[in-house]
mmCIF file of C-alpha atoms (C1' of nucleotides) in Angstrom:
data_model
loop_
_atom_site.group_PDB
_atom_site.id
_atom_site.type_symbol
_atom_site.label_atom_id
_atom_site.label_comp_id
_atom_site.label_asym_id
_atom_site.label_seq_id
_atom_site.Cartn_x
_atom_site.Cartn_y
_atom_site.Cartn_z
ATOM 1 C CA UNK A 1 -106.565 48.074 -79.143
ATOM 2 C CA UNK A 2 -105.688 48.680 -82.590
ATOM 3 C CA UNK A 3 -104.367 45.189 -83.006
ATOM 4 C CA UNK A 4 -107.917 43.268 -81.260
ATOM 5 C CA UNK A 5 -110.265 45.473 -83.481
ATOM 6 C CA UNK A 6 -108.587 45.069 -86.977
ATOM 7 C CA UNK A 7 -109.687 41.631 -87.965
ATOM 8 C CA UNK A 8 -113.077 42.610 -86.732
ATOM 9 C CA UNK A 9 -113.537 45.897 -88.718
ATOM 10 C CA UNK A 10 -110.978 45.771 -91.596
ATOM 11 C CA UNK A 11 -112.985 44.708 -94.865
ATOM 12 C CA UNK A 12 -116.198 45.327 -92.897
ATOM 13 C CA UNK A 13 -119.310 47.169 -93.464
ATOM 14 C CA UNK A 14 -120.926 49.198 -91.500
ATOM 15 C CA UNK A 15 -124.638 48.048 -91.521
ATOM 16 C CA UNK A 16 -125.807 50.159 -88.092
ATOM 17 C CA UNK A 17 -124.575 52.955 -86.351
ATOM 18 C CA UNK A 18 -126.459 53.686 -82.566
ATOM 19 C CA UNK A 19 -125.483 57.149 -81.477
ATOM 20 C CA UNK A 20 -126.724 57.201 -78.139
ATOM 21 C CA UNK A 21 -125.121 61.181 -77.259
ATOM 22 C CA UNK A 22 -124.506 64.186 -79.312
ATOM 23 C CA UNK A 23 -121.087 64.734 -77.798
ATOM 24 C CA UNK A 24 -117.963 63.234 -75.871
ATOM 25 C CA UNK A 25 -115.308 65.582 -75.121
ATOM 26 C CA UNK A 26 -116.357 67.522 -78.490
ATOM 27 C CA UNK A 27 -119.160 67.083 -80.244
ATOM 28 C CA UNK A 28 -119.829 64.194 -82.642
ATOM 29 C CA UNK A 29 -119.251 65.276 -86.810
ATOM 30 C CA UNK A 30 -123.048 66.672 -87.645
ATOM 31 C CA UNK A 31 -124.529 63.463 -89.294
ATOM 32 C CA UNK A 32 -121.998 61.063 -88.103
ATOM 33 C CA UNK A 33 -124.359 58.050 -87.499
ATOM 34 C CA UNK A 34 -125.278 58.695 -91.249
ATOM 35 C CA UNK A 35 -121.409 59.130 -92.788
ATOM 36 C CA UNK A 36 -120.718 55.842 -91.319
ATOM 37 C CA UNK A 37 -123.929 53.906 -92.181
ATOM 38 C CA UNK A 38 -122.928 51.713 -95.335
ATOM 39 C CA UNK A 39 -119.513 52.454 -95.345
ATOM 40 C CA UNK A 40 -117.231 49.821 -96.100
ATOM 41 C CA UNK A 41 -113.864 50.071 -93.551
ATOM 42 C CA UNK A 42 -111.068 49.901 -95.707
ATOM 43 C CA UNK A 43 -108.458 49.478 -92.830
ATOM 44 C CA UNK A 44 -107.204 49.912 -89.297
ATOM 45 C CA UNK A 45 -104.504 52.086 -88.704
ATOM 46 C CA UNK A 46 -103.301 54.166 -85.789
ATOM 47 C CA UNK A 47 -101.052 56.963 -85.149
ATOM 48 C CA UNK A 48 -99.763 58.731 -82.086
ATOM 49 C CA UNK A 49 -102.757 57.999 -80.066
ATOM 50 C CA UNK A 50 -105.951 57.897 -82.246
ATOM 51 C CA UNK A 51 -106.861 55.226 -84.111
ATOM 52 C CA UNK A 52 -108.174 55.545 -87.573
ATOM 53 C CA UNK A 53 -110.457 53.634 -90.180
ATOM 54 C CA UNK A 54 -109.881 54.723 -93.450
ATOM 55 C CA UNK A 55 -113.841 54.327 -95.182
ATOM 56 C CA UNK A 56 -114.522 53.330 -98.900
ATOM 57 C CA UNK A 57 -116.526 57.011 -98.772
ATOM 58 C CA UNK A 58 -113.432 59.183 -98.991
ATOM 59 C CA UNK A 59 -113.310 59.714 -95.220
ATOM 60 C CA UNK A 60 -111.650 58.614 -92.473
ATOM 61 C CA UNK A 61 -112.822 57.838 -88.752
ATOM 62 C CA UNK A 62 -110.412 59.262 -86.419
ATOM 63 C CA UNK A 63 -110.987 58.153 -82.945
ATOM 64 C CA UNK A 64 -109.166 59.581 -79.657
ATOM 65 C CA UNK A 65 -109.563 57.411 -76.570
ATOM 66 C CA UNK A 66 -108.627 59.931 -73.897
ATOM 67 C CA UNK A 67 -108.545 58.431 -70.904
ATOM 68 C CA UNK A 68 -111.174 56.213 -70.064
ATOM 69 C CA UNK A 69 -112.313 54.949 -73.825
ATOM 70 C CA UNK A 70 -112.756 51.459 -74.928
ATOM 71 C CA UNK A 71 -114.004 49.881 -78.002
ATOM 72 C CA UNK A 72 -114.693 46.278 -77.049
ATOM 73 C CA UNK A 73 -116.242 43.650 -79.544
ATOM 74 C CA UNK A 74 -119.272 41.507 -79.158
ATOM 75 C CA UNK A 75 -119.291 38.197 -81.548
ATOM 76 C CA UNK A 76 -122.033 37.262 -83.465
ATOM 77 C CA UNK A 77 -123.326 34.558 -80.941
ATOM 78 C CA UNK A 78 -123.297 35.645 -76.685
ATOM 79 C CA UNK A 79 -120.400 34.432 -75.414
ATOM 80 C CA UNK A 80 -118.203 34.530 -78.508
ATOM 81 C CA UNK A 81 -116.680 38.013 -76.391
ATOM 82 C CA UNK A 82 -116.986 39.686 -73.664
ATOM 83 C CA UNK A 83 -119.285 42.357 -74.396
ATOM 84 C CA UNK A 84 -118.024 45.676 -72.938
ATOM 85 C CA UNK A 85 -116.781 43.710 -70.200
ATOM 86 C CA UNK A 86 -116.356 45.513 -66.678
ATOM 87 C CA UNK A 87 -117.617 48.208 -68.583
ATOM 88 C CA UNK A 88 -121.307 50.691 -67.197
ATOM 89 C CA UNK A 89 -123.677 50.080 -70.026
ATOM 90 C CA UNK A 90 -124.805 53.766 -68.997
ATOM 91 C CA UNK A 91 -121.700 54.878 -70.488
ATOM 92 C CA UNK A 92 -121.975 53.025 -74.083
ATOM 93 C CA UNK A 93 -122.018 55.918 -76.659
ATOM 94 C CA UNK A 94 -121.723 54.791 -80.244
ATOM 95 C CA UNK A 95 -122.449 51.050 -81.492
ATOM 96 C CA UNK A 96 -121.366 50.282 -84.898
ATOM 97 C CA UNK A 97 -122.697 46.956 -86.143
ATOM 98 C CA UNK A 98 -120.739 45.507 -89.456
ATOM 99 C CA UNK A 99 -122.275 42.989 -92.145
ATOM 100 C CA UNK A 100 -120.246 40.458 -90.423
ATOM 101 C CA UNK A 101 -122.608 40.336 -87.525
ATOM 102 C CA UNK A 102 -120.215 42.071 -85.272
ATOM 103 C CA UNK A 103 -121.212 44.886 -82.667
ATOM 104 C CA UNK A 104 -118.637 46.875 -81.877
ATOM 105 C CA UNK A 105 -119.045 49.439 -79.069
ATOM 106 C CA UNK A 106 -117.459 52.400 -77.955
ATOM 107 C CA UNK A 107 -117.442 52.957 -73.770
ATOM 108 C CA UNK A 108 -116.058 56.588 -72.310
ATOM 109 C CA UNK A 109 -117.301 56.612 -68.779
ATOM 110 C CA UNK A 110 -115.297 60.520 -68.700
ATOM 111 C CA UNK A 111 -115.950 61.234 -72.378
ATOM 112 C CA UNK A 112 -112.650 62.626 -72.567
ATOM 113 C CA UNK A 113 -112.088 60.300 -75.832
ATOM 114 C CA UNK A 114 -113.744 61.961 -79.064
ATOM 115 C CA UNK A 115 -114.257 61.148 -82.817
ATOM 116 C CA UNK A 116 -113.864 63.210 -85.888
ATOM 117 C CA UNK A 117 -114.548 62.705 -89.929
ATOM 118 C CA UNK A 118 -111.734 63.593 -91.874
ATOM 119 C CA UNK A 119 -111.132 63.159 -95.766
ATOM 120 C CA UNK A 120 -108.765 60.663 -96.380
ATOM 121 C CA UNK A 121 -106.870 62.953 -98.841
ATOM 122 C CA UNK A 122 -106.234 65.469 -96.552
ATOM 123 C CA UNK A 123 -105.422 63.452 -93.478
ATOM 124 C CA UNK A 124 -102.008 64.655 -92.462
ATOM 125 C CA UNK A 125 -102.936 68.254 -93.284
ATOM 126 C CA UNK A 126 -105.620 67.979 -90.333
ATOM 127 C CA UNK A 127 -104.572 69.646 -87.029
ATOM 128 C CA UNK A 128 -105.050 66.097 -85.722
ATOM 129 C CA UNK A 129 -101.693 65.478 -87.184
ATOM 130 C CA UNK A 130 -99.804 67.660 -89.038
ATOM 131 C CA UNK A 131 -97.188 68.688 -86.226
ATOM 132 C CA UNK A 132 -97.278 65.120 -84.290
ATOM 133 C CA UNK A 133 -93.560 63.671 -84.004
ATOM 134 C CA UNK A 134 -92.518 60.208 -85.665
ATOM 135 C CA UNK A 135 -93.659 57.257 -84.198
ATOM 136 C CA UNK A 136 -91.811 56.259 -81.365
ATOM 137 C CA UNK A 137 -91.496 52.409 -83.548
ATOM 138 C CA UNK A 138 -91.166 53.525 -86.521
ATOM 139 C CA UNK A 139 -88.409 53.680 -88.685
ATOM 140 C CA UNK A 140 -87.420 57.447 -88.672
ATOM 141 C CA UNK A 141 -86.953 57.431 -84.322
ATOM 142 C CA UNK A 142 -83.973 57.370 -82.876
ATOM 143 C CA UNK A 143 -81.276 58.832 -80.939
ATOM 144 C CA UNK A 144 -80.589 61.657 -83.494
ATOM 145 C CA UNK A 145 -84.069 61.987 -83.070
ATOM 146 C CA UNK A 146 -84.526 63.298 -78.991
ATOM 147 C CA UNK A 147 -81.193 64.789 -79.689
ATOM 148 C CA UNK A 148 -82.750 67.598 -82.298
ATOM 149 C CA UNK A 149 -86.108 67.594 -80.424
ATOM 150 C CA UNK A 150 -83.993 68.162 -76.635
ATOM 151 C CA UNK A 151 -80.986 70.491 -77.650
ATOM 152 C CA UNK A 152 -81.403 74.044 -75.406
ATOM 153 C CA UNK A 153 -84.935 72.565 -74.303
ATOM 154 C CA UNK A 154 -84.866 74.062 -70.643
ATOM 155 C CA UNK A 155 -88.010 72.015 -70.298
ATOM 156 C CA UNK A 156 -87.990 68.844 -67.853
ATOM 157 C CA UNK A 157 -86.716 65.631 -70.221
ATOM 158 C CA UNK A 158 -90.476 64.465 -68.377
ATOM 159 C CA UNK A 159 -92.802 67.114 -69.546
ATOM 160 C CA UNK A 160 -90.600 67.266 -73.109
ATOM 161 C CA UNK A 161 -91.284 63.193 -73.780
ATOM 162 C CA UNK A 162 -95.158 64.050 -72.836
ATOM 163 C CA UNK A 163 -95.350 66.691 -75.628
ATOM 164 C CA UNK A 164 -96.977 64.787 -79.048
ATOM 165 C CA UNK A 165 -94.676 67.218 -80.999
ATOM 166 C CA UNK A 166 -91.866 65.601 -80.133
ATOM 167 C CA UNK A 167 -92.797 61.675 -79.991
ATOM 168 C CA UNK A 168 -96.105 60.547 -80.966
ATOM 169 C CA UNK A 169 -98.008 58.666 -78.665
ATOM 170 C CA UNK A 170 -95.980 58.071 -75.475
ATOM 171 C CA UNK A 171 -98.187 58.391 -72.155
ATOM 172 C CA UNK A 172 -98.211 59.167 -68.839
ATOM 173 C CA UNK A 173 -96.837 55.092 -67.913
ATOM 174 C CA UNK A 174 -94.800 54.766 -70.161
ATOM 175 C CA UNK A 175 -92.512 57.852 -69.937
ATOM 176 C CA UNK A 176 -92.100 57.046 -66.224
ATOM 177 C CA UNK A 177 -91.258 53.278 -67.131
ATOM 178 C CA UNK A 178 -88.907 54.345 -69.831
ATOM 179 C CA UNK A 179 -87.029 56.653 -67.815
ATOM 180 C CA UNK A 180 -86.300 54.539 -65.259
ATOM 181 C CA UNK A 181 -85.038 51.836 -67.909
ATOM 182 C CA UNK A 182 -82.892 54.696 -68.802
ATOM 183 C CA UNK A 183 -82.089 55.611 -65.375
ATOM 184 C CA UNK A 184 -82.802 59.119 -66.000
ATOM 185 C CA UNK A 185 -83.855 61.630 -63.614
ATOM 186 C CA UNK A 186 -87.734 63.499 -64.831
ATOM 187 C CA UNK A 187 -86.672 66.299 -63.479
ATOM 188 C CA UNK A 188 -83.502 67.172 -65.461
ATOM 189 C CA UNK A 189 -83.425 69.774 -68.228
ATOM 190 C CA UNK A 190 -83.890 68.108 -71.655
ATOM 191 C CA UNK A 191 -81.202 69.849 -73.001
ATOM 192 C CA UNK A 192 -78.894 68.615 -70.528
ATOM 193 C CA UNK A 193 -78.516 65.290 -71.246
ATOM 194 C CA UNK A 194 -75.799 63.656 -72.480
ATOM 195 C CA UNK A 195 -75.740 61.333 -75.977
ATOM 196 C CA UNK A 196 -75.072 58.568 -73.999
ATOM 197 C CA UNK A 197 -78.194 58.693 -71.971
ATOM 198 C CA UNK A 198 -80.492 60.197 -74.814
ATOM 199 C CA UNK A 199 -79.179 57.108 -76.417
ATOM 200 C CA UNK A 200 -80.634 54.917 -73.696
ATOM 201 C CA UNK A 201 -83.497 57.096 -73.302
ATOM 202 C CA UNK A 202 -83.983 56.213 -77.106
ATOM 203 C CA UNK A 203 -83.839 52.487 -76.768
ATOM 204 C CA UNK A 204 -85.697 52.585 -73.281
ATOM 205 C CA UNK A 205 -88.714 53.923 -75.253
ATOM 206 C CA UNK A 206 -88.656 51.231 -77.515
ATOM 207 C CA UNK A 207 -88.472 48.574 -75.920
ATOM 208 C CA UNK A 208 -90.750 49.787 -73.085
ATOM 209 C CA UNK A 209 -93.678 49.800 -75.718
ATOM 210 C CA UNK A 210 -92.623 46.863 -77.246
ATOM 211 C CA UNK A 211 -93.029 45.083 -73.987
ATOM 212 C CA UNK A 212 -96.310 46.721 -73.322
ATOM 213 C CA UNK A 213 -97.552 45.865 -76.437
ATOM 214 C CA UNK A 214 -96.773 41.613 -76.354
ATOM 215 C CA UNK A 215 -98.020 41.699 -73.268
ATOM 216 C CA UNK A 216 -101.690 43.343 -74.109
ATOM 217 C CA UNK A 217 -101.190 46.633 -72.618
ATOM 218 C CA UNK A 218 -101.654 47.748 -69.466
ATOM 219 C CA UNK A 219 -104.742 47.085 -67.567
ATOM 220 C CA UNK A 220 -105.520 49.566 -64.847
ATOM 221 C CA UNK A 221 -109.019 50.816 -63.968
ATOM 222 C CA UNK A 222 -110.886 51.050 -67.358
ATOM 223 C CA UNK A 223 -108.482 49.331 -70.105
ATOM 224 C CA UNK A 224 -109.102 46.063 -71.955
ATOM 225 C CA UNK A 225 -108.403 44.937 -74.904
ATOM 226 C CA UNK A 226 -111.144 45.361 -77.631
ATOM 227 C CA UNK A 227 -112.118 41.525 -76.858
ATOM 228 C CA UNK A 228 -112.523 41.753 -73.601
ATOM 229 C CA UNK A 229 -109.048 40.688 -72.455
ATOM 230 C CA UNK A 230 -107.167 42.046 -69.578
ATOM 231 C CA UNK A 231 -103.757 43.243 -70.405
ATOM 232 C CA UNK A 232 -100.717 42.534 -68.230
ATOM 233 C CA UNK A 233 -98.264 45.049 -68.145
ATOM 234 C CA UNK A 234 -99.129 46.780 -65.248
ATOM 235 C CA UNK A 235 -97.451 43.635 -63.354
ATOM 236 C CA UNK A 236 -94.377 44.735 -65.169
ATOM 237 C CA UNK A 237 -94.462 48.282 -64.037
ATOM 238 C CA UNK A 238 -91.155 48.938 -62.157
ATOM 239 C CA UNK A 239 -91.683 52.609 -61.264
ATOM 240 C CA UNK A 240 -95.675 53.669 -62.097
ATOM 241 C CA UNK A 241 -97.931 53.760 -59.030
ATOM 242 C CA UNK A 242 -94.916 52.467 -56.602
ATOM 243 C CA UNK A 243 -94.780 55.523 -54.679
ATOM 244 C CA UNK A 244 -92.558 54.682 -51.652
ATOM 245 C CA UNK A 245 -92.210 51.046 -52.386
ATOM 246 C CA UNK A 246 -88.537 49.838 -52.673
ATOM 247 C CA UNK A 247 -86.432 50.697 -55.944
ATOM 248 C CA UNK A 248 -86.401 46.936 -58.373
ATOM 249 C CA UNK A 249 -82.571 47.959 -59.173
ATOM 250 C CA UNK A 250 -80.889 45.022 -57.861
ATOM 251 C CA UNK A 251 -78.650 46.141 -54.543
ATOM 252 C CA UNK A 252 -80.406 49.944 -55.314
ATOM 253 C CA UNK A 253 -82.140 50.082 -51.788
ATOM 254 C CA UNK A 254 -83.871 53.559 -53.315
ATOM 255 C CA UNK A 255 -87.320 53.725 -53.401
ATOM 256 C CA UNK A 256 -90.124 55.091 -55.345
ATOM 257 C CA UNK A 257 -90.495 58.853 -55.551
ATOM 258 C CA UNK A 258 -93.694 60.338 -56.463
ATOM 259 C CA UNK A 259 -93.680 64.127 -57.965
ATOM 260 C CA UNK A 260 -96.057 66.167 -59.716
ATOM 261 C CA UNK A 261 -94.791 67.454 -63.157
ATOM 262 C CA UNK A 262 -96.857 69.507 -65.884
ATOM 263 C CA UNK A 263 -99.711 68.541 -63.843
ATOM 264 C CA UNK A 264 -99.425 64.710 -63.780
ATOM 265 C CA UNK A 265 -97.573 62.755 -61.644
ATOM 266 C CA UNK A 266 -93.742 61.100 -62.209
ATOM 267 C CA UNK A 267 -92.681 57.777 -60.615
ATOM 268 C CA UNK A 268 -88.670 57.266 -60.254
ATOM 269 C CA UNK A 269 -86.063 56.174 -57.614
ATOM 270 C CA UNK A 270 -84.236 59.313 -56.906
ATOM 271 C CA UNK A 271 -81.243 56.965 -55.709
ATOM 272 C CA UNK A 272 -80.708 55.263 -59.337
ATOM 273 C CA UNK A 273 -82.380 57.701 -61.974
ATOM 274 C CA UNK A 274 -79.546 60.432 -61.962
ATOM 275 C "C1'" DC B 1 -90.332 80.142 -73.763
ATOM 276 C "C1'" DG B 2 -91.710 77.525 -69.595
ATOM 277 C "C1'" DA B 3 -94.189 76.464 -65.284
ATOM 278 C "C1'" DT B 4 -98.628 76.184 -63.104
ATOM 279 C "C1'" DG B 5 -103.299 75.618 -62.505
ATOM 280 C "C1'" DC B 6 -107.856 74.957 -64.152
ATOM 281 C "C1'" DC B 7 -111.044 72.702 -67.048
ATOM 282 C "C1'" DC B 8 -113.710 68.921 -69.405
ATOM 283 C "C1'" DC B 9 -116.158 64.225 -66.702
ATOM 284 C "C1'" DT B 10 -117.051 60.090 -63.762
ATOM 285 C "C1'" DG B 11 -115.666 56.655 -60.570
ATOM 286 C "C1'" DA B 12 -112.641 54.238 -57.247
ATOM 287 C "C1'" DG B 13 -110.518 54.063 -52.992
ATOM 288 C "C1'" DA B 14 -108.959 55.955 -48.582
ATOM 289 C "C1'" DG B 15 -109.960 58.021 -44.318
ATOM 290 C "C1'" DC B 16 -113.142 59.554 -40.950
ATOM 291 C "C1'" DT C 1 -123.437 53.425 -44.588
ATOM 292 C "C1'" DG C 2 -122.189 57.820 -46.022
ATOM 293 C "C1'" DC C 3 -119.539 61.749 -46.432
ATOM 294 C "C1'" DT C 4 -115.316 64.219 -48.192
ATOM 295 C "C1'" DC C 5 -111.041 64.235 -50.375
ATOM 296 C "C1'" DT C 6 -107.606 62.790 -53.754
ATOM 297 C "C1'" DC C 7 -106.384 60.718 -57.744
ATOM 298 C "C1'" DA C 8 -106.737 58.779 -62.534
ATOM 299 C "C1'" DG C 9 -103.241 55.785 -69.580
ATOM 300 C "C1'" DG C 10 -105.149 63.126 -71.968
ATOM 301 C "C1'" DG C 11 -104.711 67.478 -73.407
ATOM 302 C "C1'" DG C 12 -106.425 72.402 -74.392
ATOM 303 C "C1'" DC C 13 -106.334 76.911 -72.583
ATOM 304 C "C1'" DA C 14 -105.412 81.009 -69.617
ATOM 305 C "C1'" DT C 15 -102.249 83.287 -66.680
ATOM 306 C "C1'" DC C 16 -98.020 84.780 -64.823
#
DNA sequence: CGATGCCCCTGAGAGC
DNA sequence: TGCTCTCAGGGGCATC
């Protein structure tokens, strides 16, 4: 997402700003539509899961996209994108248009997805962040990493890679995807594992997302790309949403287990993910 | 500390 | 066609 909206919003100003609801999952800032009308968007960054345009005013727009959020990008002529594409017009919250001509709109048919204004100065002080683990592909994670963050966890390895805390930004998919890589178990304590498999857990992770990402996420229900574009990793999935469909593990013959952990549910083959 | 369930909200799909 | 039920890329909070 990140990637698909910078070249539209980096170096752009922000010349309208339609706020069509006070609230998503929290309230708007009080006088959002106004802190963001003639700002200049320095950049697009993200981290963990929100995505965040520093603003030439001193604050930053930090956006959450919970579950069901989109921002998808309409070109200056009909047709140049897919405007919200596949997506209710009813649920269309915010518009921002820039001085390039470009309207850029924010869908959240749940509104679990919410926005905040947050000096730039003071950014990793915010609760947004301070307390968020390193970025799963950035340069400080690792092995030595899960190793600190699992030792005498009693917690499920599962619910543990869920928690922000730990590792920033993994989901739901891609916990389930990189555990299988890893042929690891959900359901064993955290603590438990050996270095040899939190060392494959660690590389699993990686290149799980790295996958995900060349290949334009993954597009189930809601997701698209902020032009419009489907993503394709959800044809990749080897354990999400295969619940009693046969294990990929060449010769495995296990098949997909569904379970319910910390609320959500886990996708392995009990036969290969010891 | 950890597990569980409920909550926010809307929609899709299955089964009857 | 319509109803009811379950489930959904997240995560905060209360309770036990």
């Amino acid at each position: 997402m990140r990637r698909g909206l910078e070249p539209h919003l980096a170096g752009a100003r922000l010349v309208r700003v339609d706020q069509r609801r006070p609230d998503l999952r929290f309230p708007f800032p009080n006088d959002f539509a106004a802190r963001l009308k003639g700002a200049r968007v320095m950049a697009l960054n993200r981290r963990a899961k929100y995505l965040l345009a520093p603003l030439d005013t001193g604050e930053t727009l930090v956006a959450h996209l919970g579950m069901t959020g989109r921002f998808t990008v309409e070109g200056r002529t009909p047709g140049d994108f897919h405007y919200a594409a596949g997506a209710d017009p009813k649920h269309t919250h915010l518009v921002l248009v820039t001085d390039g001509g470009i309207a850029i709109s924010y869908n959240d048919a749940r509104r679990f997805g919410y926005m905040a204004l947050i000096p730039t100065a003071s950014l990793d002080q915010s609760p947004y962040f301070k307390g968020l683990g390193p970025e799963p592909l950035g340069p400080e994670f690792g092995a030595q990493v899960l190793v600190h963050a699992f030792a005498g966890r009693r917690q499920s390895v599962k619910v543990t890679l869920l928690d922000q805390r730990v590792v920033a930004g993994l989901g739901n998919i891609y916990v389930c995807e990189a555990l299988y890589r890893a042929r690891i178990n959900p359901e064993r304590q955290a603590g438990d594992l050996s270095p040899a498999e939190i060392k494959r857990l660690a590389k699993a992770i990686i290149s799980v997302l790295a996958a995900a990402i060349d290949a334009g996420g993954s597009t189930l229900r809601d997701y698209r790309s902020a032009e419009g574009a489907l993503g394709y990793f959800q044809h990749a999935f080897q354990v999400y949403g295969r619940e009693d469909e046969p294990c990929l593990t060449p010769r495995c013959n296990g098949q997909v287990t569904r379970l319910v952990q910390g609320g959500r549910s886990s996708f392995f083959c009990r036969v290969c993910q010891r």
